[in-house]
Amino acid sequence: MDEEDEAPILTAVSSSARQLYQLLRCINFSEKAHVQISDEGLKFSVDEASVMEGSAFLAKSLFTTYTFRAPRPQRNSQHIDSDEEGEDPDDLTATPTFQISLPALLETLQIFGLTDPNTSKPPWARDNPTSTAFSNNVLGMNNMCRILYTSLGSPLTIILTEATIRTTCDLTTYEPAFSEEIPFDRANLSFKTIMRGNWLCDAVGELSSTTPEKLTLWARTRGGKPYFALSSSGTLGSARVEFNNNPQPSSRAPPPPPPNPSSAAAPDQQPQANLLETFQLGDPETTLRASYKFSLIQRAARAMSVATKVSIRVDAQGVLSLQFMIEVETGKVSFVDFRFVPLVEEDDEEADETMLGDGEASGSDDDDEDML
Amino acid sequence: MRFKASIQNITTFTKLTASLNSLGPLAWVKLSDDQVCFTIIPEQGTQVWAALSIDTIFETYTVQSAANNVINLEVPLGPLNRALKSALNATSAQIRLTKKDSMPLLALTIVTTSSSNSYSAFPTGASNDGGLDAPFDDSFGGGNRETIITQEVPVRVLAPDTVAGLHEPQCREPDVHIILPPLLQLKSISDRFTKLALAGARSGPGSTASRTRLEMAANMHGCLKMSIKTDAMSISSVWTDLSNPELDPGQVAGGEIGISEHPSTRMKLLGSADGRSEEGWASVRIDGRDWGKVMSVGRLGGRVIACFCHEHALILYVYLPSDNGEDESVLTVRDLALAFLITPLNN
């Protein structure tokens, strides 16, 4: 039992708490967040009634120092400790998972900047004119943040240092709730497109004005050109936002489009300003249509507004995955993921039940690169 | 009974009444020959005992009464503050005690000069291109116009017997005294702490914690610690490199010997300057919201010394900045303007 005096499980130092705050704020819709610590980084995930989940991944590269020491690793994973004593390794995973209070973490990260009384004044009016070209606040180093996780069951400690003030926050760690990830079958996609995040944000913002209950996603190929639309319906009426890749004035009728199998996919002209970067349909012959609860989609609004790009994917079961690429500083990108379970539709009759596909989740987030 | 004064420093007086008003609606104002005292004793929360020298606020000050030239008034701070706000741009302001239909009131007479630009159709002064009309314009009223505003604040005159029983509470010698960092900085952090605690209480089942327990602690090595605990978290901020003023042997009972036996001298032996040691802290638990209100006195500027009696009391002494260029490193009892007695929470 020498774990206690050894190095902590996790020590991570970030030179910018604001970056961490920006990413975590995107998934701020739940009281508790699951935290998963691994060699690659910290994964924060929240879910809502198992029909929606969001996760933000704070990759190792966001931190200036990131030291992870797997707690009592399993036999063949890492060779930090050779387990001579015959311990039962089954319930001790190499990636510690626990829950913390997400609002508390966000408030803590925001303490920065508040404490600097000098920022509102010009340099010559400051009380202690110690600021030089190399002082911390000029270099943007004034929000150093250290994350510490000593041992299994110990609190997650956030230490913020600014000038002569040191703030320490111990976040109580809770046992993880046993919730399954929403399965998303990457191998069997029925639709995929990539577009700019603020366009999706504008579209959803536009639709929200009628306080709709349902958001329907339409996608098809027509005359070799991709067509993507979002429509909303609720008690106050319905609205639709269309995304067309070619900016020509279109005379086509907006009501639900009939399946138009124009198999002659001749790329007649390359449109100049493409709204949709990638456009793939699992079955180009048919129109994809899937509905989701609007209020849940709106939870991702914060991510939409800050993301540079968003990858919209729907798998064969209708599960929607929104993956946002967020540029935290030039050249450094991070990803925030959302998944939504679709509403069941039967002949335009909305049913409130949700459907959970049982396709197995591949669990790896290694397909992030296609947006880059 | 006669009281009349012109207000010399309207901004300070306005900020003072605004700060006091956040702690309680009514103030006992004691006007005497050498000082003006504002005392606030709310049912719950922080008491304020402020003694201002006359020239902090007033000039040409006269007070006369049958009781040793002392007048005791009960003044509603809200109306007084509102009245003073209208005097912020005044060229001069006077305050006096009068009667109207046998109702005592403080009459505030404010003289403002409103620039004529907003009223006259023509631009005045230098912008006149001809220059010939200018003297005519000025005599016509194109110059500054004087407006006199009178604000009346109803007060109650208190008999000397009524206030005879009120005394500033005495407290034992503090364990730690320390100069606080800028109050607005402290307030921004303490407000966030309070918000955090309330957010935690909201999610907790059946907890009706309307009070937030803020723990304040300080040591004799320049460290101040503010912390709060909830179910979900515990957070604390530590300030280092603050200063603990030296005690003046002339002010402490017993002189040099008194200082060597003073509790703060013992506390100096404990703890460390980096604030990491567990020892040497004098701590007091207070209500977070109450603290936030006290912090609003930060707008007055000036230096604040906090005196901690371990698990017993926290007293803040506010020294208003003096503009006569005195050496600010020396604080004497005479400079002391406000004392805040912050009620500790029982466990």
XYZ file of C-alpha atoms in Angstrom:
719
model
C 0.000 0.000 0.000
C 2.483 2.607 -1.099
C 0.113 4.530 -3.345
C -0.417 7.294 -0.861
C 3.127 8.592 -0.806
C 3.661 8.244 -4.503
C 3.139 10.840 -7.183
C -0.451 11.907 -7.759
C -2.499 10.248 -10.464
C -2.828 13.453 -12.415
C -0.930 16.707 -12.458
C -1.832 19.071 -15.250
C -0.839 22.689 -15.619
C -2.540 24.993 -18.050
C -1.311 28.481 -18.766
C -4.798 29.578 -19.618
C -7.770 28.737 -17.479
C -9.869 30.698 -19.923
C -9.295 28.090 -22.643
C -10.517 25.345 -20.358
C -13.481 27.482 -19.409
C -14.366 28.151 -23.045
C -14.500 24.461 -23.827
C -16.298 23.320 -20.700
C -18.881 26.051 -20.994
C -20.114 24.356 -24.171
C -21.446 21.414 -22.209
C -22.790 23.344 -19.255
C -26.301 21.946 -19.121
C -26.111 19.531 -16.248
C -25.278 19.664 -12.561
C -22.834 16.796 -12.655
C -20.223 15.892 -15.184
C -18.350 12.648 -15.615
C -14.615 13.067 -15.744
C -12.428 10.458 -17.313
C -8.692 10.777 -16.952
C -6.492 9.036 -19.458
C -3.057 9.265 -20.956
C -4.405 11.430 -23.761
C -6.240 14.004 -21.736
C -9.298 14.744 -19.653
C -12.726 13.929 -20.943
C -15.705 15.726 -19.410
C -19.097 14.359 -20.338
C -22.636 15.176 -19.345
C -25.875 13.537 -20.316
C -29.529 14.323 -20.153
C -32.019 11.515 -19.526
C -29.951 9.201 -21.735
C -31.325 10.827 -24.879
C -28.621 13.404 -25.240
C -25.031 13.581 -24.244
C -22.256 16.053 -24.657
C -18.576 15.728 -24.043
C -15.577 18.001 -24.137
C -12.121 16.607 -24.480
C -9.275 18.559 -22.939
C -6.379 17.060 -24.816
C -2.934 16.747 -23.330
C -1.742 19.394 -25.783
C -3.862 22.057 -24.060
C -1.682 21.767 -20.996
C 1.896 22.808 -20.592
C 2.468 19.907 -18.251
C 0.410 16.777 -18.202
C 1.508 13.875 -16.054
C -0.755 10.914 -15.741
C 0.182 7.981 -13.626
C -2.312 5.186 -13.997
C -3.488 4.038 -10.588
C -2.452 0.439 -10.037
C -2.497 -0.536 -13.685
C -3.738 -3.810 -15.039
C -1.288 -6.522 -15.806
C -0.278 -5.685 -19.305
C -1.192 -2.056 -19.753
C 1.650 -0.118 -18.208
C 4.804 -1.114 -16.468
C 4.950 1.530 -13.799
C 4.188 -0.931 -11.096
C 4.634 -4.640 -11.353
C 1.927 -6.111 -9.218
C 3.609 -8.696 -7.098
C 0.809 -8.912 -4.616
C -2.049 -10.805 -6.147
C -4.584 -8.023 -6.195
C -7.862 -8.250 -7.951
C -7.483 -5.896 -10.889
C -10.984 -6.234 -12.273
C -12.643 -3.196 -10.751
C -9.592 -1.013 -10.972
C -9.551 0.505 -14.369
C -6.548 2.294 -15.731
C -8.686 5.325 -16.535
C -10.151 6.766 -13.356
C -13.708 7.970 -13.800
C -15.725 10.063 -11.380
C -18.344 12.783 -11.248
C -17.918 16.375 -10.184
C -20.152 19.416 -9.990
C -19.777 21.142 -13.345
C -21.198 24.557 -12.347
C -18.769 24.670 -9.439
C -15.839 23.939 -11.732
C -16.919 26.596 -14.206
C -17.355 29.223 -11.509
C -13.919 28.406 -10.189
C -12.261 28.793 -13.559
C -13.950 32.164 -13.933
C -12.403 33.587 -10.790
C -9.632 34.715 -13.057
C -9.392 38.261 -14.156
C -11.761 39.353 -11.431
C -8.969 39.762 -9.000
C -6.846 42.045 -11.090
C -7.806 45.534 -9.988
C -5.491 47.168 -12.461
C -7.082 46.167 -15.720
C -9.658 48.909 -15.677
C -7.089 51.644 -15.322
C -4.431 52.880 -17.707
C -0.895 51.898 -16.694
C 0.025 55.316 -15.297
C -2.959 55.364 -12.946
C -2.267 52.021 -11.330
C -1.494 51.593 -7.696
C 1.595 49.490 -8.173
C 3.193 50.328 -11.488
C 5.255 47.180 -11.553
C 3.997 46.159 -14.956
C 6.761 45.738 -17.473
C 6.801 44.298 -20.945
C 7.558 40.936 -19.392
C 5.186 40.939 -16.467
C 2.734 38.129 -16.273
C -0.402 39.914 -17.300
C 1.213 41.337 -20.394
C 2.386 37.902 -21.416
C -1.059 36.484 -20.789
C 0.319 34.231 -18.096
C -1.799 35.597 -15.310
C -4.259 32.772 -15.342
C -2.143 29.784 -14.570
C -4.212 26.835 -13.486
C -3.117 23.567 -11.974
C -5.299 20.468 -11.846
C -4.445 17.797 -9.354
C -5.938 14.390 -8.663
C -3.994 12.698 -5.945
C -5.457 9.273 -5.593
C -8.658 7.385 -6.271
C -11.443 8.936 -4.216
C -9.613 12.118 -3.406
C -11.073 15.458 -4.485
C -10.156 17.028 -7.793
C -8.112 20.056 -6.874
C -7.932 23.164 -9.017
C -5.276 25.674 -8.025
C -5.306 29.100 -9.599
C -2.476 31.503 -9.014
C -2.590 35.158 -9.839
C -0.159 37.732 -8.510
C -0.214 37.260 -4.740
C -3.534 35.463 -4.608
C -3.768 31.704 -4.628
C -7.170 30.076 -4.943
C -7.556 26.404 -4.189
C -10.736 24.592 -5.012
C -11.380 21.023 -3.921
C -14.166 19.540 -5.964
C -15.785 16.566 -4.304
C -15.588 13.553 -6.543
C -18.637 11.315 -6.745
C -18.938 7.740 -7.863
C -19.709 7.570 -11.573
C -23.316 6.855 -12.464
C -23.723 3.783 -14.576
C -24.955 5.256 -17.785
C -24.262 3.818 -21.164
C -22.899 6.006 -23.875
C -25.412 6.610 -26.637
C -24.313 4.158 -29.317
C -23.239 5.723 -32.555
C -22.252 3.541 -35.453
C -19.479 5.311 -37.300
C -19.097 2.500 -39.786
C -22.669 2.748 -40.917
C -23.437 6.392 -41.563
C -26.481 7.424 -43.467
C -25.475 11.067 -43.687
C -22.499 13.256 -43.093
C -21.725 16.868 -43.795
C -19.296 19.471 -42.548
C -20.088 23.148 -42.345
C -19.177 26.257 -40.404
C -20.376 26.296 -36.832
C -21.904 29.748 -36.855
C -24.070 28.886 -39.867
C -25.647 26.082 -37.926
C -25.921 28.432 -34.956
C -27.705 31.053 -37.056
C -30.059 28.460 -38.504
C -31.016 27.060 -35.119
C -31.332 30.555 -33.682
C -33.624 31.506 -36.546
C -35.818 28.479 -35.997
C -36.010 28.955 -32.254
C -38.106 32.104 -32.651
C -41.268 30.019 -32.933
C -40.364 27.945 -29.850
C -40.731 24.670 -31.747
C -40.845 21.225 -30.204
C -39.215 19.310 -32.985
C -36.313 19.815 -35.308
C -36.251 17.795 -38.517
C -33.190 17.294 -40.591
C -33.494 16.730 -44.327
C -30.727 15.699 -46.675
C -30.717 14.510 -50.256
C -28.875 14.821 -53.497
C -30.702 16.482 -56.300
C -29.257 16.844 -59.732
C -25.906 15.946 -58.299
C -26.110 18.838 -55.889
C -26.344 18.397 -52.186
C -29.359 19.736 -50.380
C -29.583 20.071 -46.624
C -32.380 21.631 -44.638
C -33.462 22.059 -41.057
C -37.124 22.488 -40.349
C -38.915 23.040 -37.124
C -42.483 22.514 -36.123
C -44.408 23.401 -33.044
C -47.691 24.803 -31.889
C -46.942 28.214 -33.368
C -46.172 26.930 -36.819
C -43.221 25.649 -38.731
C -40.157 27.075 -40.383
C -37.353 25.800 -42.528
C -33.785 26.800 -43.216
C -32.188 25.401 -46.352
C -28.549 25.073 -47.166
C -27.717 24.915 -50.844
C -24.256 24.509 -52.106
C -24.774 26.618 -55.181
C -25.794 30.196 -54.562
C -28.055 30.359 -57.640
C -31.574 31.646 -57.208
C -33.519 28.458 -56.869
C -37.108 28.202 -57.963
C -37.753 24.959 -56.297
C -40.727 24.448 -54.094
C -39.971 24.418 -50.391
C -42.492 21.770 -49.196
C -41.209 18.284 -48.395
C -39.288 17.280 -51.458
C -40.189 14.108 -53.259
C -37.417 11.612 -53.620
C -35.779 12.630 -56.816
C -33.519 9.908 -58.096
C -31.416 11.797 -60.553
C -28.748 9.195 -60.740
C -26.802 11.101 -63.347
C -24.485 12.623 -60.831
C -22.691 14.797 -63.315
C -20.768 17.530 -61.575
C -21.838 20.226 -63.987
C -20.163 23.185 -62.310
C -18.139 23.600 -59.198
C -19.908 26.094 -56.974
C -17.748 28.972 -55.790
C -18.753 29.304 -52.165
C -19.624 25.967 -50.761
C -21.720 25.998 -47.660
C -21.249 22.325 -47.129
C -17.704 21.078 -47.186
C -18.394 17.398 -47.312
C -21.671 15.872 -48.232
C -22.159 12.132 -48.106
C -25.354 10.191 -48.070
C -25.426 6.540 -47.210
C -27.979 5.992 -49.899
C -27.936 8.853 -52.437
C -31.223 7.692 -53.941
C -33.385 8.544 -50.994
C -34.088 11.530 -48.843
C -32.866 11.337 -45.297
C -35.243 12.634 -42.721
C -34.764 12.494 -38.977
C -36.343 14.422 -36.118
C -34.965 15.462 -32.766
C -36.244 17.335 -29.792
C -35.563 20.992 -30.413
C -34.890 21.931 -26.818
C -32.120 19.360 -26.677
C -30.486 20.587 -29.866
C -30.503 24.072 -28.386
C -28.315 22.878 -25.561
C -25.515 22.749 -28.087
C -26.033 26.401 -29.059
C -23.031 27.611 -27.102
C -20.796 25.150 -28.901
C -22.288 26.135 -32.260
C -21.546 29.779 -31.681
C -17.887 29.300 -30.843
C -17.061 26.433 -33.201
C -15.186 27.042 -36.391
C -16.553 23.900 -37.988
C -19.160 21.335 -37.215
C -19.461 17.819 -38.509
C -23.074 16.652 -38.654
C -23.501 12.920 -38.866
C -26.481 10.614 -38.691
C -26.006 6.891 -38.398
C -28.257 4.154 -39.694
C -30.284 4.213 -36.474
C -30.902 7.939 -36.768
C -28.629 8.914 -33.909
C -27.321 12.417 -34.552
C -23.748 13.292 -33.768
C -22.624 16.895 -33.764
C -18.909 17.264 -33.504
C -17.634 20.788 -33.036
C -14.137 21.892 -33.801
C -13.228 24.787 -31.539
C -10.102 26.805 -32.038
C -8.872 27.709 -28.567
C -5.865 29.532 -29.884
C -4.436 29.783 -33.346
C -3.372 26.395 -34.533
C -4.722 24.526 -31.525
C -8.076 22.894 -31.911
C -10.266 20.987 -29.537
C -13.379 18.972 -30.057
C -16.724 19.008 -28.330
C -19.143 16.212 -29.149
C -22.883 15.938 -28.826
C -25.129 12.973 -29.511
C -28.885 12.964 -29.782
C -31.345 10.105 -29.888
C -33.961 10.685 -32.605
C -37.691 10.970 -32.116
C -39.686 8.099 -33.531
C -41.815 9.088 -36.494
C -44.797 7.198 -37.811
C -46.601 8.724 -40.762
C -46.066 12.252 -39.589
C -47.384 11.407 -36.187
C -44.958 12.413 -33.538
C -44.463 9.901 -30.872
C -42.738 10.957 -27.743
C -40.924 7.726 -27.334
C -37.364 7.664 -28.193
C -35.644 4.872 -29.894
C -32.346 3.544 -28.875
C -30.398 1.712 -31.459
C -28.325 -1.197 -30.321
C -25.478 -0.778 -32.720
C -22.223 -1.064 -30.853
C -20.292 2.088 -30.186
C -16.808 2.086 -31.470
C -15.851 4.327 -28.582
C -12.817 5.882 -30.161
C -12.711 9.520 -31.097
C -10.074 9.050 -33.710
C -11.969 10.432 -36.652
C -11.519 14.043 -35.711
C -9.038 14.811 -38.395
C -11.352 14.981 -41.354
C -12.429 18.512 -40.486
C -8.922 19.821 -40.445
C -31.362 73.735 18.643
C -29.527 74.863 15.578
C -27.460 73.063 12.959
C -26.141 74.543 9.781
C -23.192 73.602 7.612
C -22.040 73.761 4.069
C -20.980 70.492 2.544
C -17.402 70.597 1.457
C -16.994 67.135 0.031
C -20.238 66.092 -1.631
C -18.835 62.999 -3.356
C -17.467 61.511 -0.158
C -20.660 62.244 1.731
C -22.743 60.621 -1.028
C -20.553 57.509 -1.161
C -20.617 57.280 2.610
C -24.400 57.421 2.841
C -24.726 54.921 -0.010
C -22.389 52.490 1.752
C -24.123 52.892 5.085
C -27.525 52.549 3.486
C -26.684 49.044 2.283
C -26.263 47.974 5.914
C -29.332 49.552 7.453
C -32.068 52.037 6.614
C -31.750 54.277 9.669
C -28.720 55.967 11.129
C -28.217 57.652 14.437
C -26.379 60.845 13.606
C -24.699 62.626 16.462
C -23.596 66.156 15.690
C -21.218 67.728 18.146
C -18.632 70.483 18.185
C -15.707 68.399 17.056
C -17.110 65.458 15.135
C -20.026 63.898 13.304
C -20.909 60.337 14.241
C -22.927 57.957 12.113
C -24.061 54.831 13.887
C -26.006 51.972 12.381
C -27.269 49.179 14.557
C -29.411 46.837 12.489
C -31.446 44.003 13.969
C -29.092 41.560 12.349
C -25.821 42.013 10.623
C -23.011 44.450 10.787
C -22.912 47.454 13.083
C -21.174 50.599 11.952
C -19.682 53.167 14.264
C -18.362 56.018 12.208
C -16.796 59.123 13.650
C -15.811 61.702 11.100
C -13.927 64.847 11.825
C -15.945 67.868 10.791
C -13.709 68.832 7.903
C -14.029 65.439 6.234
C -17.433 66.483 5.005
C -18.390 69.927 6.234
C -17.068 73.443 6.478
C -18.508 76.544 8.170
C -20.191 74.258 10.627
C -22.320 75.456 13.507
C -24.164 73.313 15.983
C -25.961 74.644 19.046
C -28.226 72.955 21.515
C -29.216 73.032 25.124
C -27.470 69.716 25.721
C -23.791 70.688 25.448
C -24.145 71.616 21.787
C -24.872 68.021 20.847
C -27.742 67.103 18.538
C -28.897 63.513 18.088
C -30.929 62.698 15.016
C -32.461 59.616 13.492
C -31.888 59.997 9.769
C -33.311 57.784 7.009
C -30.277 57.018 4.866
C -32.114 56.251 1.628
C -33.758 59.696 1.274
C -30.587 61.422 2.433
C -28.551 59.569 -0.172
C -31.032 60.419 -2.914
C -30.980 64.056 -1.904
C -27.199 64.115 -1.977
C -27.118 62.523 -5.405
C -28.858 65.553 -6.854
C -26.072 67.645 -5.392
C -23.276 65.819 -7.185
C -22.847 68.533 -9.814
C -23.533 71.355 -7.443
C -21.328 74.360 -7.024
C -22.290 74.538 -3.387
C -24.565 72.707 -1.016
C -25.798 73.554 2.436
C -27.498 71.450 5.019
C -29.475 72.710 7.973
C -31.971 71.493 10.514
C -35.370 73.178 10.266
C -38.990 72.600 11.083
C -41.959 72.493 8.798
C -45.403 72.119 10.373
C -43.652 71.069 13.580
C -41.891 68.279 11.649
C -38.135 68.356 12.013
C -36.267 67.953 8.773
C -32.867 68.330 7.244
C -33.055 70.803 4.408
C -30.429 70.450 1.735
C -30.021 73.541 -0.395
C -28.157 72.845 -3.595
C -26.915 75.489 -5.989
C -26.082 74.250 -9.455
C -25.085 76.103 -12.521
C -26.554 74.562 -15.573
C -24.737 75.252 -18.752
C -26.937 77.219 -21.077
C -26.138 75.029 -24.073
C -28.991 72.695 -23.527
C -31.549 75.450 -23.317
C -30.599 78.222 -25.700
C -31.108 77.962 -29.371
C -27.812 79.608 -30.246
C -24.357 78.410 -29.404
C -22.821 80.833 -27.008
C -19.418 82.247 -26.282
C -16.471 81.526 -28.490
C -18.405 79.885 -31.258
C -20.144 83.137 -32.155
C -18.673 83.996 -35.496
C -19.472 87.688 -35.548
C -18.336 88.310 -32.015
C -20.472 91.408 -31.950
C -23.493 89.728 -30.462
C -21.622 88.103 -27.649
C -22.060 90.766 -24.970
C -25.725 90.951 -25.781
C -26.112 87.181 -25.534
C -24.465 87.074 -22.158
C -26.654 89.749 -20.715
C -29.631 88.040 -22.257
C -28.971 84.921 -20.220
C -26.690 83.079 -22.576
C -24.187 82.582 -19.751
C -24.548 80.232 -16.847
C -27.842 79.906 -15.140
C -28.084 79.275 -11.460
C -30.581 76.779 -10.171
C -31.400 76.312 -6.531
C -32.773 72.979 -5.427
C -34.028 72.316 -1.943
C -34.339 68.743 -0.766
C -36.024 67.989 2.516
C -35.332 64.864 4.486
C -37.641 64.279 7.457
C -35.734 63.262 10.575
C -36.483 62.529 14.196
C -34.744 64.331 16.993
C -33.562 61.930 19.667
C -33.446 62.965 23.287
C -30.090 62.551 25.038
C -31.640 59.885 27.301
C -32.654 57.780 24.318
C -29.126 57.381 23.085
C -27.420 57.404 26.462
C -27.461 53.630 26.607
C -25.807 53.103 23.247
C -22.110 52.470 23.366
C -19.663 51.054 20.929
C -19.145 47.443 21.965
C -15.821 46.681 23.519
C -13.902 43.704 22.328
C -10.812 41.985 23.608
C -7.481 42.735 21.981
C -7.381 41.165 18.522
C -5.252 38.139 17.745
C -4.415 39.320 14.258
C -4.596 42.697 12.594
C -3.935 43.039 8.902
C -4.364 45.576 6.115
C -6.876 44.204 3.642
C -6.320 44.110 -0.112
C -8.538 46.467 -2.151
C -12.101 45.865 -0.997
C -13.538 45.778 -4.494
C -11.156 42.938 -5.323
C -12.175 41.111 -2.162
C -15.814 41.707 -2.962
C -15.587 40.305 -6.462
C -14.170 37.067 -5.100
C -16.452 36.830 -2.085
C -19.487 37.453 -4.286
C -18.429 34.585 -6.519
C -17.936 32.364 -3.485
C -21.414 33.228 -2.248
C -22.840 32.475 -5.665
C -21.058 29.126 -5.689
C -22.405 28.215 -2.277
C -25.926 29.177 -3.240
C -25.672 27.188 -6.472
C -24.576 24.198 -4.442
C -27.413 24.658 -1.962
C -29.986 24.820 -4.722
C -29.079 21.402 -6.053
C -28.880 19.793 -2.649
C -32.005 18.104 -1.388
C -34.060 20.018 1.150
C -31.358 22.428 2.146
C -32.695 25.862 2.927
C -29.363 27.460 3.611
C -30.181 31.059 2.925
C -27.041 31.992 4.800
C -23.679 31.295 3.363
C -20.914 30.657 5.800
C -17.850 32.470 4.663
C -14.788 31.736 6.696
C -12.325 34.563 6.964
C -8.922 33.997 8.472
C -5.668 35.878 8.709
C -2.245 35.403 10.238
C 0.460 37.750 11.419
C 2.610 37.014 8.363
C 0.635 38.986 5.812
C -1.786 36.269 4.765
C -5.521 36.509 4.427
C -7.657 33.478 3.676
C -11.242 33.416 2.551
C -12.961 30.084 2.174
C -16.335 28.496 1.784
C -17.467 24.878 1.962
C -20.376 23.142 0.347
C -21.222 19.513 -0.254
C -19.848 19.605 -3.756
C -16.728 21.586 -3.140
C -14.569 23.594 -0.858
C -12.789 26.611 -2.191
C -10.383 29.014 -0.617
C -8.363 31.992 -1.748
C -5.202 33.035 0.002
C -3.666 36.478 -0.271
C -0.039 36.779 0.656
C 2.315 39.739 1.035
C -0.201 41.882 2.874
C 1.056 43.888 5.794
C 0.402 43.619 9.493
C 0.779 47.115 10.907
C 2.997 47.528 13.950
C 1.262 48.444 17.163
C 1.973 51.860 18.629
C 3.170 51.485 22.225
C 1.439 54.769 23.008
C -1.931 53.311 22.063
C -1.737 49.936 23.738
C -2.452 49.609 27.419
C 0.777 48.846 29.219
C 3.104 50.309 26.607
C 6.028 48.117 25.555
C 5.132 45.441 28.054
C 1.560 45.515 26.832
C 2.782 44.852 23.310
C 5.002 41.969 24.312
C 1.999 40.377 26.010
C -0.385 41.294 23.225
C -2.119 38.300 21.599
C -0.822 39.349 18.179
C 2.746 39.035 19.398
C 2.064 35.418 20.284
C 0.409 34.817 16.918
C 3.523 36.128 15.205
C 5.401 33.084 16.400
C 3.035 30.764 14.566
C 2.379 30.280 10.896
C 4.308 31.228 7.811
C 4.346 33.906 5.158
C 3.375 31.637 2.279
C 0.033 30.840 3.895
C 0.530 27.095 3.622
C 0.928 26.418 7.286
C -2.088 25.277 9.273
C -0.999 27.220 12.331
C -1.257 30.841 13.276
C -4.621 31.593 11.718
C -7.267 33.589 13.524
C -10.546 32.786 11.857
C -14.120 33.978 12.032
C -17.186 32.610 10.262
C -19.481 35.262 8.874
C -22.501 35.567 6.620
C -21.420 35.934 3.019
C -24.170 38.341 2.048
C -23.489 40.520 5.065
C -19.822 40.638 4.102
C -20.720 41.647 0.557
C -22.649 44.621 1.931
C -19.753 45.706 4.107
C -17.414 45.464 1.139
C -19.422 48.145 -0.640
C -17.618 50.655 1.564
C -14.702 50.014 -0.787
C -16.001 52.786 -3.008
C -14.846 55.294 -0.381
C -11.266 54.272 -0.935
C -8.932 54.461 1.982
C -7.191 51.770 3.908
C -8.924 49.041 5.801
C -7.504 47.189 8.754
C -9.197 43.981 9.774
C -8.914 42.853 13.380
C -9.562 39.191 13.986
C -10.453 37.829 17.403
C -10.242 34.115 16.824
C -13.731 32.573 16.617
C -15.153 35.620 18.316
C -15.278 38.801 16.277
C -14.151 40.564 13.154
C -13.829 44.324 13.133
C -12.915 46.391 10.111
C -11.470 49.847 10.624
C -11.684 52.098 7.601
C -9.291 55.009 7.363
C -10.481 57.523 4.834
C -7.838 58.913 2.524
C -6.786 62.364 3.582
C -5.966 64.825 0.867
C -3.618 66.957 2.938
C -0.609 64.896 1.950
C 0.161 63.381 5.319
C 2.413 60.415 5.587
C -0.015 57.587 5.055
C 2.129 54.991 6.712
C 1.218 56.398 10.088
C -2.332 55.749 11.116
C -3.547 57.237 14.294
C -6.802 56.894 16.101
C -7.688 60.381 14.952
C -7.745 59.277 11.295
C -10.116 56.466 12.007
C -13.370 57.055 10.257
C -15.488 53.945 10.327
C -15.576 50.813 12.391
C -17.546 47.822 11.146
C -18.420 45.192 13.698
C -19.225 42.116 11.722
C -21.453 39.646 13.467
C -19.941 36.184 13.520
C -22.122 33.172 12.860
C -22.503 30.627 15.593
C -21.827 27.057 14.803
